[in-house]
Short mmCIF file of C-alpha atoms in Angstrom, two decimals:
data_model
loop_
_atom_site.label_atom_id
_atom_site.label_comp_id
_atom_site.label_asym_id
_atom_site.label_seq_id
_atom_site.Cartn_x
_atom_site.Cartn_y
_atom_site.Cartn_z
CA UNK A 1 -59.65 29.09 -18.62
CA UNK A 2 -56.46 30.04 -20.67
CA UNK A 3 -53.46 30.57 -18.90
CA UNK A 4 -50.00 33.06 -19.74
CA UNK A 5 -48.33 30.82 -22.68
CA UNK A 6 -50.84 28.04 -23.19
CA UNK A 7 -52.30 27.49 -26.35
CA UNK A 8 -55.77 26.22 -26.16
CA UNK A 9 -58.44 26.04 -29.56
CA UNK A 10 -60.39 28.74 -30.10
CA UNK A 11 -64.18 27.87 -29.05
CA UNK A 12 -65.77 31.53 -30.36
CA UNK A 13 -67.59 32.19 -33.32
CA UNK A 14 -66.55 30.16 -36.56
CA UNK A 15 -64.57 32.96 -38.81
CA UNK A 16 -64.91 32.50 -42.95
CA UNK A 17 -64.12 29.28 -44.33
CA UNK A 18 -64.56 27.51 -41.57
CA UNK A 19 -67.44 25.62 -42.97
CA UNK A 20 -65.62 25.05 -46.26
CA UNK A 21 -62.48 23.66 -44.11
CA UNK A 22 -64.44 21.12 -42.73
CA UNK A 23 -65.90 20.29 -45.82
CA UNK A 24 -62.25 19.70 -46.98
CA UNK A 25 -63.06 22.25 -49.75
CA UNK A 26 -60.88 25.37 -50.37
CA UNK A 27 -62.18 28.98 -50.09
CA UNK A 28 -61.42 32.34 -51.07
CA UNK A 29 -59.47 34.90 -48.88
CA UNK A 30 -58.76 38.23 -50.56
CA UNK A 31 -59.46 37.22 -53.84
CA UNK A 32 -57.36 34.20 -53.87
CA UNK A 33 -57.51 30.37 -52.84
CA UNK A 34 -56.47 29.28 -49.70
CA UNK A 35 -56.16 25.67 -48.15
CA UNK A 36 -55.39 26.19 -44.28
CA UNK A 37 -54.83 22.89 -42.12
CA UNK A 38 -56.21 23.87 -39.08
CA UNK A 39 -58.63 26.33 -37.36
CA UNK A 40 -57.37 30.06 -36.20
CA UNK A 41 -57.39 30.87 -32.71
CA UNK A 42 -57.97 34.43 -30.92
CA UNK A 43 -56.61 37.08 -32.12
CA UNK A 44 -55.43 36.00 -35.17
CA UNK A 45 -53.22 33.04 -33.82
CA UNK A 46 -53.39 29.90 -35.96
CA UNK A 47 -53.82 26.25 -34.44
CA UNK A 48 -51.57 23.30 -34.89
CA UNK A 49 -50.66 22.28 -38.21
CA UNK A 50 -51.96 26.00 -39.74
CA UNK A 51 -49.85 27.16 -42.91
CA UNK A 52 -49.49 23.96 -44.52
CA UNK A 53 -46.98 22.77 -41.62
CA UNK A 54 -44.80 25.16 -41.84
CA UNK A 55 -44.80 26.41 -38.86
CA UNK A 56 -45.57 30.50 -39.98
CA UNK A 57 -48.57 32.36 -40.27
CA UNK A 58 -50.57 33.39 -43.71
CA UNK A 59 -49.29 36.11 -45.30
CA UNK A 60 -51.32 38.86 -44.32
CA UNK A 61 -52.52 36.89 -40.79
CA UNK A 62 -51.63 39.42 -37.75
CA UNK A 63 -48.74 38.42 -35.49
CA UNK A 64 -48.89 37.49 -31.51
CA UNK A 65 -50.43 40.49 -30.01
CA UNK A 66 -47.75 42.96 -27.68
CA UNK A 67 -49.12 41.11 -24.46
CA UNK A 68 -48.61 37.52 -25.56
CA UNK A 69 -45.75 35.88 -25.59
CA UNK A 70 -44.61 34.00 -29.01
CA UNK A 71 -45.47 30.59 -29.82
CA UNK A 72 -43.41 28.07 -30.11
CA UNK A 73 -43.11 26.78 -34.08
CA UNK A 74 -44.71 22.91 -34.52
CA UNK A 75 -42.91 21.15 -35.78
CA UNK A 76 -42.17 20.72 -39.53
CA UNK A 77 -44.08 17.73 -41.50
CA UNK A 78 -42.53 15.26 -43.76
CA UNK A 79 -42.87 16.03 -47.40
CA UNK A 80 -44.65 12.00 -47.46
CA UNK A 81 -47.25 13.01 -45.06
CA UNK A 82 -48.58 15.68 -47.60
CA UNK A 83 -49.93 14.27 -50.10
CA UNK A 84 -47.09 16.04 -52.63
CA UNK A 85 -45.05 13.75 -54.94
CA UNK A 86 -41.88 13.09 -53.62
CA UNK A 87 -38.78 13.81 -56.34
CA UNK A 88 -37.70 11.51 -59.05
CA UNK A 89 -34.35 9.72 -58.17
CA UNK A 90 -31.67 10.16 -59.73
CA UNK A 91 -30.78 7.85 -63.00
CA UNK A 92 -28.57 5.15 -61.48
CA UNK A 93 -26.39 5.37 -64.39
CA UNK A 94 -25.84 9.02 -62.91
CA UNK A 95 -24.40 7.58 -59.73
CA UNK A 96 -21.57 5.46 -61.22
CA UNK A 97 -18.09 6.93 -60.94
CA UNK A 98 -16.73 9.17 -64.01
CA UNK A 99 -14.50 7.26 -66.15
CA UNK A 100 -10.79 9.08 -65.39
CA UNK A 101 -8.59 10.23 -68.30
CA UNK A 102 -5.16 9.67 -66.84
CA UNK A 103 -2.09 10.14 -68.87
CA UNK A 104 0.56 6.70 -69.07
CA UNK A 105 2.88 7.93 -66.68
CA UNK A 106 0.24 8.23 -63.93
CA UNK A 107 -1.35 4.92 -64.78
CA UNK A 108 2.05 3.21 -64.76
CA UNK A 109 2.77 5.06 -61.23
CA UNK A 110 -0.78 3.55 -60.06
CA UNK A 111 0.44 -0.37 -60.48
CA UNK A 112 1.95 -0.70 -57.05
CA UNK A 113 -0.89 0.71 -54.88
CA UNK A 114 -3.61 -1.42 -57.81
CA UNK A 115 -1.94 -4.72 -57.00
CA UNK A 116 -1.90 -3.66 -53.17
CA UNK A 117 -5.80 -2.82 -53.40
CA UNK A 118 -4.88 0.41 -52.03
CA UNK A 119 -6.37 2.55 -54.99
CA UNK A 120 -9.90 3.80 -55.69
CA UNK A 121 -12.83 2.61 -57.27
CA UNK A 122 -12.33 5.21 -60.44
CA UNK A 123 -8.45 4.49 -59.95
CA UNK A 124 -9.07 0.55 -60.61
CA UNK A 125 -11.65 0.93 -62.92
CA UNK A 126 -9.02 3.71 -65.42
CA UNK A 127 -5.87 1.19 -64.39
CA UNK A 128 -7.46 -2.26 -65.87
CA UNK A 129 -8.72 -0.66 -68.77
CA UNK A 130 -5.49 0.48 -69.30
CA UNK A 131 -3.93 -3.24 -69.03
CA UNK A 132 -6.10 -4.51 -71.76
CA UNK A 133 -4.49 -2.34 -74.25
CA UNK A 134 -0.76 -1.57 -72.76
CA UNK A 135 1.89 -4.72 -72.75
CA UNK A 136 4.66 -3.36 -70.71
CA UNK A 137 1.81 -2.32 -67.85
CA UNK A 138 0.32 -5.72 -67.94
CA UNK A 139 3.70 -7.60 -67.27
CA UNK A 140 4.54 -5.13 -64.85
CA UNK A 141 1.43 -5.80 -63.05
CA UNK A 142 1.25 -9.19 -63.09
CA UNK A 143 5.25 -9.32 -61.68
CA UNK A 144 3.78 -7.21 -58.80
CA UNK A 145 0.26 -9.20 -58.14
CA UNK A 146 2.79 -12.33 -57.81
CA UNK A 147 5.44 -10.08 -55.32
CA UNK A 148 2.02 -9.38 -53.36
CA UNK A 149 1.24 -12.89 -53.04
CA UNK A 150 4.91 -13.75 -51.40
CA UNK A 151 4.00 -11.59 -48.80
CA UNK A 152 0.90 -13.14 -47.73
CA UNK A 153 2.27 -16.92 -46.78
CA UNK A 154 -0.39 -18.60 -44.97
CA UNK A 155 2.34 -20.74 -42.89
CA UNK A 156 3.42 -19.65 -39.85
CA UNK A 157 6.44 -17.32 -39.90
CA UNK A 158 8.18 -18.32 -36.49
CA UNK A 159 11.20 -20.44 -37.08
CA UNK A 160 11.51 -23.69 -36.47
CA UNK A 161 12.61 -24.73 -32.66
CA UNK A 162 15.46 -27.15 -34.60
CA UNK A 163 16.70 -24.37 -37.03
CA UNK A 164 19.45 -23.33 -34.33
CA UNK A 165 20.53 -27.02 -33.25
CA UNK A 166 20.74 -27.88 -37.25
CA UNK A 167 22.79 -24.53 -37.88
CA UNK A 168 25.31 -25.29 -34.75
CA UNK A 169 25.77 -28.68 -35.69
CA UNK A 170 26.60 -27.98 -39.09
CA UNK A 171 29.12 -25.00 -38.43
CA UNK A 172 30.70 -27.29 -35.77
CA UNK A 173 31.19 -30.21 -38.48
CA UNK A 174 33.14 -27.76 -40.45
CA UNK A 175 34.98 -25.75 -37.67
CA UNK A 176 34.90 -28.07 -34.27
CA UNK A 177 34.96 -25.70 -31.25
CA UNK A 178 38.29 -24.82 -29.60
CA UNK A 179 36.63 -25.15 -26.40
CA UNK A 180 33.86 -26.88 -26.85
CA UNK A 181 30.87 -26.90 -24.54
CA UNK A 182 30.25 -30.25 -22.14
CA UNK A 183 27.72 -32.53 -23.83
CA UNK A 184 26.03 -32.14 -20.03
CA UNK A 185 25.70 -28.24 -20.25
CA UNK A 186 24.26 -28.48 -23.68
CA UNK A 187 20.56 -28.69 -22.34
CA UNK A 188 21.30 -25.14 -20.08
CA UNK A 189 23.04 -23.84 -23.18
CA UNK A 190 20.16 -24.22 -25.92
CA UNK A 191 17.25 -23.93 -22.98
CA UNK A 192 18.92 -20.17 -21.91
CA UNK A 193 19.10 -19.40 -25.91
CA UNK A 194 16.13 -20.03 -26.53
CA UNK A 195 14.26 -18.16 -23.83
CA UNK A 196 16.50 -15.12 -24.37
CA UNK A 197 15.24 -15.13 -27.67
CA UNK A 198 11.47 -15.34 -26.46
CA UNK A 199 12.33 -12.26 -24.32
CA UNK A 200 13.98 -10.13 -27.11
CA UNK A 201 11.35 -8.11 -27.85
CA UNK A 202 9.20 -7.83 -24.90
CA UNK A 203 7.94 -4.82 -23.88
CA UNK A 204 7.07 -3.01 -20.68
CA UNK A 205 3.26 -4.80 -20.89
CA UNK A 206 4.88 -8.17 -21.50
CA UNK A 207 7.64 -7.88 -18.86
CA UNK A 208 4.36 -6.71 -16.06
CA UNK A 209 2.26 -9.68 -17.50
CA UNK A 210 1.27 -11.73 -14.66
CA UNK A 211 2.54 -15.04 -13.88
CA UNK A 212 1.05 -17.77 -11.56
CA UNK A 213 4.11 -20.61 -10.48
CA UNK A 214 2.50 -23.87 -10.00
CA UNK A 215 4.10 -27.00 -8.14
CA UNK A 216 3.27 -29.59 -5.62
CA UNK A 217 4.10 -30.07 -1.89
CA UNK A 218 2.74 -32.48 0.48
CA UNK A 219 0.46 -33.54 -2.13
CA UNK A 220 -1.57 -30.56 -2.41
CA UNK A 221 -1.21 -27.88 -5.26
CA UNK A 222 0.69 -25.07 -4.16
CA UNK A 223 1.00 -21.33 -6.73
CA UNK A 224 2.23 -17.90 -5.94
CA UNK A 225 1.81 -15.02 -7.81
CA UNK A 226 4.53 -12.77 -9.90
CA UNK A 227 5.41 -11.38 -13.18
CA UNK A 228 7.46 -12.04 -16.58
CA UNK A 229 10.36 -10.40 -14.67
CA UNK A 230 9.56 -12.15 -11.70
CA UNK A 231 10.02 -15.64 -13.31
CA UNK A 232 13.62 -14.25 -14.72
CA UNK A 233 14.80 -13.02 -11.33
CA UNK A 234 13.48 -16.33 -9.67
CA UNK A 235 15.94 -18.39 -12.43
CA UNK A 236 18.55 -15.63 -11.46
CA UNK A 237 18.22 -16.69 -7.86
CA UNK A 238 18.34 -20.55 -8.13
CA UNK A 239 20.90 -20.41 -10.90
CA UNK A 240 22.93 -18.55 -8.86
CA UNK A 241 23.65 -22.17 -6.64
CA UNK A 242 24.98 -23.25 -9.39
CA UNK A 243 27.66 -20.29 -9.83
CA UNK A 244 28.02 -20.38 -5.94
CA UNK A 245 29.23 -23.73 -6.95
CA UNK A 246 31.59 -22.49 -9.11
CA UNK A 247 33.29 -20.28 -7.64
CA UNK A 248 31.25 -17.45 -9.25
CA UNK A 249 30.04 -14.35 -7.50
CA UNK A 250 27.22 -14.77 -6.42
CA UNK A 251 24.16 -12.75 -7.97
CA UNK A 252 22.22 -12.01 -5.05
CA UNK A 253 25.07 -10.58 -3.17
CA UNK A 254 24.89 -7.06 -4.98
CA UNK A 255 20.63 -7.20 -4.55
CA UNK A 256 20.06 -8.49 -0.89
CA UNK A 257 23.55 -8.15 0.60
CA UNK A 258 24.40 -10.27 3.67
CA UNK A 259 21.38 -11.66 3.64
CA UNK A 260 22.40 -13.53 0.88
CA UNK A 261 24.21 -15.56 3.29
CA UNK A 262 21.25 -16.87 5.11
CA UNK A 263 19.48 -17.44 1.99
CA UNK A 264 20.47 -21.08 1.07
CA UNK A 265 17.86 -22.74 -0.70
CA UNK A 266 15.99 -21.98 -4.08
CA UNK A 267 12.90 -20.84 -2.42
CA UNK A 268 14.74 -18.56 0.18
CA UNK A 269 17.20 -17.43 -2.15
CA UNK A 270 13.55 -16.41 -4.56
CA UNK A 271 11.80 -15.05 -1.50
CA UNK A 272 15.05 -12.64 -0.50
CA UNK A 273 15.30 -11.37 -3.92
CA UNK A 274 11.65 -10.51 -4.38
CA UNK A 275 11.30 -8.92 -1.19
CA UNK A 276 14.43 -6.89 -0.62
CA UNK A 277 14.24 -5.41 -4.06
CA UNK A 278 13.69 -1.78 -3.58
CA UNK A 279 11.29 -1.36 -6.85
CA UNK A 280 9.12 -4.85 -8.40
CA UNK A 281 11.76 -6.50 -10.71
CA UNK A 282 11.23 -4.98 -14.45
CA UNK A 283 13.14 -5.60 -17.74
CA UNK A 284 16.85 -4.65 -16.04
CA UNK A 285 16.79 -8.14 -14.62
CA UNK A 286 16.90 -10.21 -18.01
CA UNK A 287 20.74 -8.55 -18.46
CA UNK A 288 22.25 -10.04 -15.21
CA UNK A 289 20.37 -13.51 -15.99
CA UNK A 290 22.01 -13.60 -19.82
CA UNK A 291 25.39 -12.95 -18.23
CA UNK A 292 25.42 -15.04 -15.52
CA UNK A 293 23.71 -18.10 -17.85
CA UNK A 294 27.03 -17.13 -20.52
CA UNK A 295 29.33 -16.95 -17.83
CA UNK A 296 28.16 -20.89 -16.21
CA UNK A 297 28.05 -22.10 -20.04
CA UNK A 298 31.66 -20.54 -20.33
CA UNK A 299 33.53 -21.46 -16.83
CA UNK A 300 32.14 -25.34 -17.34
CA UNK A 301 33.65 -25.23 -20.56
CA UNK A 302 37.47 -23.92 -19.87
CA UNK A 303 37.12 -26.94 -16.77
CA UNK A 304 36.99 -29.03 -19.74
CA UNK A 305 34.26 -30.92 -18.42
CA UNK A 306 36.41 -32.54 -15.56
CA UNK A 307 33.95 -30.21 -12.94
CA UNK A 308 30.95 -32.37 -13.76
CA UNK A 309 30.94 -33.97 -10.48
CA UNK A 310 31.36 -31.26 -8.30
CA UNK A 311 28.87 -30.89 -5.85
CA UNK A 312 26.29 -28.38 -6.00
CA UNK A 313 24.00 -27.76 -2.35
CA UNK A 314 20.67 -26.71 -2.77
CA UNK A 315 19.92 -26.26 0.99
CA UNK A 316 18.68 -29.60 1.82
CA UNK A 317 20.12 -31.45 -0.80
CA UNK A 318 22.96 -31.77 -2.86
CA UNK A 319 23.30 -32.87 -7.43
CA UNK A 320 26.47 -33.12 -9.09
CA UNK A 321 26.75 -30.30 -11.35
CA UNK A 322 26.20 -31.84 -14.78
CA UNK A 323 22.66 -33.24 -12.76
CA UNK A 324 22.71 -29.66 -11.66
CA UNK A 325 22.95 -27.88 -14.87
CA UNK A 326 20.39 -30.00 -16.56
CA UNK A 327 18.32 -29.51 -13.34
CA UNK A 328 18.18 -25.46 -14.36
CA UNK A 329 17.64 -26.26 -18.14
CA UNK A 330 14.30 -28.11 -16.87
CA UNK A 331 13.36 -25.16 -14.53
CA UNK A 332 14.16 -22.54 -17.47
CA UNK A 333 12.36 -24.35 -19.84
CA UNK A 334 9.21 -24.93 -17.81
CA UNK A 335 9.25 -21.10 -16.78
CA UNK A 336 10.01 -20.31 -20.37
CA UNK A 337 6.63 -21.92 -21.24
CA UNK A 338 5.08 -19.99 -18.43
CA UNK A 339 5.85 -16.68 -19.77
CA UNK A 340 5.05 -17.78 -22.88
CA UNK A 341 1.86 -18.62 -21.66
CA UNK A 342 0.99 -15.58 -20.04
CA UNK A 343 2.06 -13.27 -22.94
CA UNK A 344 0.05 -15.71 -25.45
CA UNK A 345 2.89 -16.98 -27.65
CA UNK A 346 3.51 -20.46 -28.78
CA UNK A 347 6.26 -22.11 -27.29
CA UNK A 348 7.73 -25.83 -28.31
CA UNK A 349 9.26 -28.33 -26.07
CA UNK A 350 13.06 -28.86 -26.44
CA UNK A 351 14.94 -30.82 -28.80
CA UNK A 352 14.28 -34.87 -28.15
CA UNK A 353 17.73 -35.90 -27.27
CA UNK A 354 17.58 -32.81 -24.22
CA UNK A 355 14.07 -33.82 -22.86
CA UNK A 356 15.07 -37.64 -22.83
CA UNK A 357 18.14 -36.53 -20.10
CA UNK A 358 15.70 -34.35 -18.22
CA UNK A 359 13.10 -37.51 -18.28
CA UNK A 360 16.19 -39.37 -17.12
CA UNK A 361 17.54 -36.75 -13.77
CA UNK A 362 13.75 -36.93 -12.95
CA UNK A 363 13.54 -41.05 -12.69
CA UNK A 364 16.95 -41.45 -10.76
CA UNK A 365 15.40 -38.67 -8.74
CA UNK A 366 12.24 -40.77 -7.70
CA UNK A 367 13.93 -43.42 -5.61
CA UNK A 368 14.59 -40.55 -3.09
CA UNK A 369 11.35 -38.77 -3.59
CA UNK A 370 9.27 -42.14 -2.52
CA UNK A 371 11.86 -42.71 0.08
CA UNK A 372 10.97 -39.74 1.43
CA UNK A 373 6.98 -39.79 0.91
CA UNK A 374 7.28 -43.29 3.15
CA UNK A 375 9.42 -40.73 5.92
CA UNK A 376 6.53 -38.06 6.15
CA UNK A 377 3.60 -40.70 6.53
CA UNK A 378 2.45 -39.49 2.50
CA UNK A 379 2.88 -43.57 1.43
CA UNK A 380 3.64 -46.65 3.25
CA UNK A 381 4.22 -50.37 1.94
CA UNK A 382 1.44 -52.25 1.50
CA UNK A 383 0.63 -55.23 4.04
CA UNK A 384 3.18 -57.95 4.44
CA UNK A 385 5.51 -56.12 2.20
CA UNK A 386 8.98 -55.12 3.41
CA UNK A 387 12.14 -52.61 2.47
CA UNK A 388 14.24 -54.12 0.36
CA UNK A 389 17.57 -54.85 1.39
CA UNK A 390 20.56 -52.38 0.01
CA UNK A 391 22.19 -53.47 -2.99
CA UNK A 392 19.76 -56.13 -3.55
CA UNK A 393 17.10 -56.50 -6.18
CA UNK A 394 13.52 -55.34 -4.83
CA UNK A 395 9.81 -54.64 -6.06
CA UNK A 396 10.42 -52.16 -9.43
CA UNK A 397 7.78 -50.44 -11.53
CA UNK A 398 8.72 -50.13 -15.45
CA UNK A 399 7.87 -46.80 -16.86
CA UNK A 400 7.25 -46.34 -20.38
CA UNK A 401 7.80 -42.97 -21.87
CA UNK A 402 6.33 -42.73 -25.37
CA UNK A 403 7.54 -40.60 -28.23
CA UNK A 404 10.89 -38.92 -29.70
CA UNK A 405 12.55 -38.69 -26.23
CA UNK A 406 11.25 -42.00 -25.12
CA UNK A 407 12.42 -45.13 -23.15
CA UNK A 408 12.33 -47.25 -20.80
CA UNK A 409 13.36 -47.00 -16.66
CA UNK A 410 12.73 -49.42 -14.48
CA UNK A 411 12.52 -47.98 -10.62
CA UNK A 412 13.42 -49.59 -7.40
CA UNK A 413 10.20 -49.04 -4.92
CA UNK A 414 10.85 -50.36 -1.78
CA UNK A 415 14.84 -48.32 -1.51
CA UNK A 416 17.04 -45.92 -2.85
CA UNK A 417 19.59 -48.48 -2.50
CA UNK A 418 17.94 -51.36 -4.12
CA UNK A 419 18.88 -52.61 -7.33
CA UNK A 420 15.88 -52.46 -9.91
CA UNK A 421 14.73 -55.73 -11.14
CA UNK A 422 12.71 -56.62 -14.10
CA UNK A 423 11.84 -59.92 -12.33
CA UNK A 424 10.36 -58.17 -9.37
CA UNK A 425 8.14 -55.64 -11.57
CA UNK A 426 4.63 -55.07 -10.18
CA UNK A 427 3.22 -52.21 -11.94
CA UNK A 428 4.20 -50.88 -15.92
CA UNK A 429 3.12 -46.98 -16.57
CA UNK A 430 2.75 -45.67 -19.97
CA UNK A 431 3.24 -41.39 -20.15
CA UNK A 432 4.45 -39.20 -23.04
CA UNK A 433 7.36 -37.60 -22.17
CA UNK A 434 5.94 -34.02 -22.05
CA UNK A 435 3.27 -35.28 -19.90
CA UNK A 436 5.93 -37.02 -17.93
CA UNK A 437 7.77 -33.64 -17.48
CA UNK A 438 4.78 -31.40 -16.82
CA UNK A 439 4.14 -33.79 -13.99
CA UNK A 440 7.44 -33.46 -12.57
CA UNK A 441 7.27 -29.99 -13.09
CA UNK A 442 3.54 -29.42 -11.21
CA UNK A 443 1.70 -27.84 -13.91
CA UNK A 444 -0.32 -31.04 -14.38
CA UNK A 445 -1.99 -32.94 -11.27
CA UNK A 446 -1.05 -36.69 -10.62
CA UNK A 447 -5.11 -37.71 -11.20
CA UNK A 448 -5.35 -35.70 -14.21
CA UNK A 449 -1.90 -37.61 -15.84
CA UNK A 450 -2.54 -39.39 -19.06
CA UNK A 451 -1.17 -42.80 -18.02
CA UNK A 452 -1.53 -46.23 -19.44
CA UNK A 453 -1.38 -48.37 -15.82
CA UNK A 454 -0.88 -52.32 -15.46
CA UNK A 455 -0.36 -53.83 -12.14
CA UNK A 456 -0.36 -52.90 -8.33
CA UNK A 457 -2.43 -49.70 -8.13
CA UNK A 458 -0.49 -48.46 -4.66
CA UNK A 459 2.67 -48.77 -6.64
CA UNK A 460 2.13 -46.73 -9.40
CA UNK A 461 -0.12 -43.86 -7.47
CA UNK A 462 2.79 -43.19 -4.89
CA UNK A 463 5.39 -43.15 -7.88
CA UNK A 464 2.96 -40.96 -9.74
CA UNK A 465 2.53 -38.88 -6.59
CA UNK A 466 6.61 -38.69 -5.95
CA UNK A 467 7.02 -37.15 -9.61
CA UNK A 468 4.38 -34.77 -8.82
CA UNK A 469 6.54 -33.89 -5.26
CA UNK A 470 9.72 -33.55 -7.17
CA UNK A 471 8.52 -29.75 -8.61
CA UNK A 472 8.97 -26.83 -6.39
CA UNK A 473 8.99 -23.18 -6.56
#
């Protein structure tokens, strides 16, 4: 049965040359030799692969009758599936680029972009064959292979973290300072110069990256969630104690208002800033930071340095304020690497001299901290052990800290107010003093510490502990 539009092989009476096609032998058709792939069907319609594959009926064959549609063309076959040679290739010598005839001037114009790599194959090829017979091209091109190669230095182009210290130190040698800057600010100083200078360039993607803050509290790791911008207005927030301390206006004044007032530790004054903000804090925050960090640097330096001992509150404590200012260079440095971190830039420690005062406010700190640890139930002596008497020497624990901005501190553990004594030690830790400060700063955990440990075990986990407990928000 043969429906509208289906092609189906004819099964009627074999037309001429059908018994020559099967014999694969060609036959005659109006006088002249025909070789027809496949069988005709009724009415004059050929079958698949008829007319050599090309889709079109013998000359002379009728066309579709007026009542049947038009069939669709097969599809054409590849010249490989017939049998035919295929072409000759081409010469490969014909494929190679023609030779260019290019007058001096335009050869000589063609150096740059030749010792670049920036020209063509033809353009490279014409250019050295003019060097092997022009002298003036040939020392001009070798001048400019040896300019390409000073701009290709495989060493790292950032400059070095000591270039600025160096280049201070010598200009003050030759011109000392009218009013020169406290020895105790100098860690805030270089620490807010040097992150400024990370945050030169950053643009709207770098200032959005996200930040996670990492510290410690009640042994347990505590992080919160913010952005480059973030970090700045958190140092805007805490350094702002400091100019409270001062005298200074205070920053948060013109951001959160009276609420300001309220807002009387670091992690209050953070939390008011972030959430009374009308928009998320973006790149307009890094100009009142700068200012406020020039205008500390400045005010401690007219006081002449006699201010050092003023007290500074942090809510539930109080530091003199040269303990205070080297307090925020820690903090800005360790947020300094954070950002760094999140925006995937390399970002050194500071200078030796300035990490081995921060190692220092962080050990007179720990008396306090495991003081306090023994207060909320987090450490108690051990068994037959007692508090030592104030003023008197008690049970100490030498820490080591190894490299440029090392030492030695040896730390009372039974009282603030004992006196540290080499005779009582009971435990020696060994920490390099990045380590040392990452731990105090909570981005690394007390187990995971790389620490050389000799002696009484409880000792040195609840000082370890109390360095951890001295980071916060």
């Amino acid at each position: 049965m043969r429906e509208a539009g289906r092609f189906e092989a004819h099964d009627g009476p074999e037309g001429p040359g059908d018994e020559e096609r099967r014999a694969g032998q060609p036959y005659e058709r109006d006088g002249q030799p025909y070789e027809g792939d496949g069988g005709r069907g009724e009415n004059g319609h050929t079958g698949e692969g008829a007319g050599g594959g090309s889709g079109q009926d013998p000359e002379g064959a009728g066309g579709p009758g007026p009542d049947r549609p038009a069939r669709i063309p097969t599809p054409r076959a590849s010249v490989e599936d017939g049998g035919r040679p295929l072409p000759d290739l081409a010469d490969p010598d014909d494929l190679a680029p023609v030779p260019l005839d290019l007058p001096h001037d335009v050869l000589k114009s063609l150096l740059g972009a030749w010792a670049l790599a920036a020209c063509s194959a033809a353009e490279t090829a014409a250019v050295e064959d003019h060097l092997g017979s022009c002298g003036s091209c040939a020392d001009e091109a070798r001048r400019l292979r040896e300019a390409v190669g000073l701009l290709h230095q495989p060493e790292s182009l950032d400059l070095d973290p000591g270039l600025r210290t160096r280049v201070l130190a010598s200009c003050l040698e030759r011109r000392p300072p009218r009013i020169p800057v406290p020895e105790w600010a100098g860690p805030y100083d270089a620490e807010t110069a040097r992150l400024d200078a990370l945050l030169q360039d950053f643009g709207d993607a770098e200032w959005h990256a996200p930040v996670r803050l990492r510290w410690f509290e009640a042994d347990a790791a505590k992080n919160r969630r913010t952005t480059v911008a973030g970090v700045i207005a958190h140092l805007l927030s805490v350094d702002g104690l400091v100019a409270v301390g001062l005298g200074l206006e205070d920053p948060l004044t013109e951001v959160v208002g009276a609420a300001a007032r309220q807002a009387v530790g670091p992690v209050e004054r953070t939390e008011a800033f972030w959430r009374t903000s009308h928009f998320p804090p973006t790149r307009s925050v890094r100009g009142p930071w700068r200012e406020q960090s020039h205008g500390l640097v400045r005010t401690v330096s007219f006081t002449g340095g006699q201010a050092g001992g003023l007290a500074v509150s942090y809510g539930d404590f109080e530091l003199p304020l040269h303990d205070a200012m080297l307090d925020r260079a820690f903090e800005c440095w360790v947020h300094a690497e954070d950002i760094a971190e999140a925006v995937d830039y390399p970002y050194q420690p500071p200078a030796p001299r300035h990490l081995n005062k921060m190692i220092d406010l962080a050990t007179r700190m720990l008396p306090t901290a495991l003081a306090r640890r023994r207060q909320t139930g987090l450490a108690s002596p051990a068994r037959g052990r007692h508090l030592g008497i104030a003023g008197e020497p008690g049970r100490s624990l030498r820490l080591e800290i190894e490299g440029a901005a090392g030492g030695e501190w040896l730390i009372p553990l039974d009282s603030p107010a004992a006196v540290a004594s080499a005779d009582l030690e009971v435990a020696h830790v060994a920490l390099d003093g990045v380590e040392f400060c990452r731990l105090a700063a909570g981005r690394v955990s007390p187990e995971e510490a790389a620490a050389g440990q000799v002696g009484d075990r409880e000792a040195i986990r609840d000082v370890l502990f109390a360095t951890a407990g001295l980071s916060r928000l």
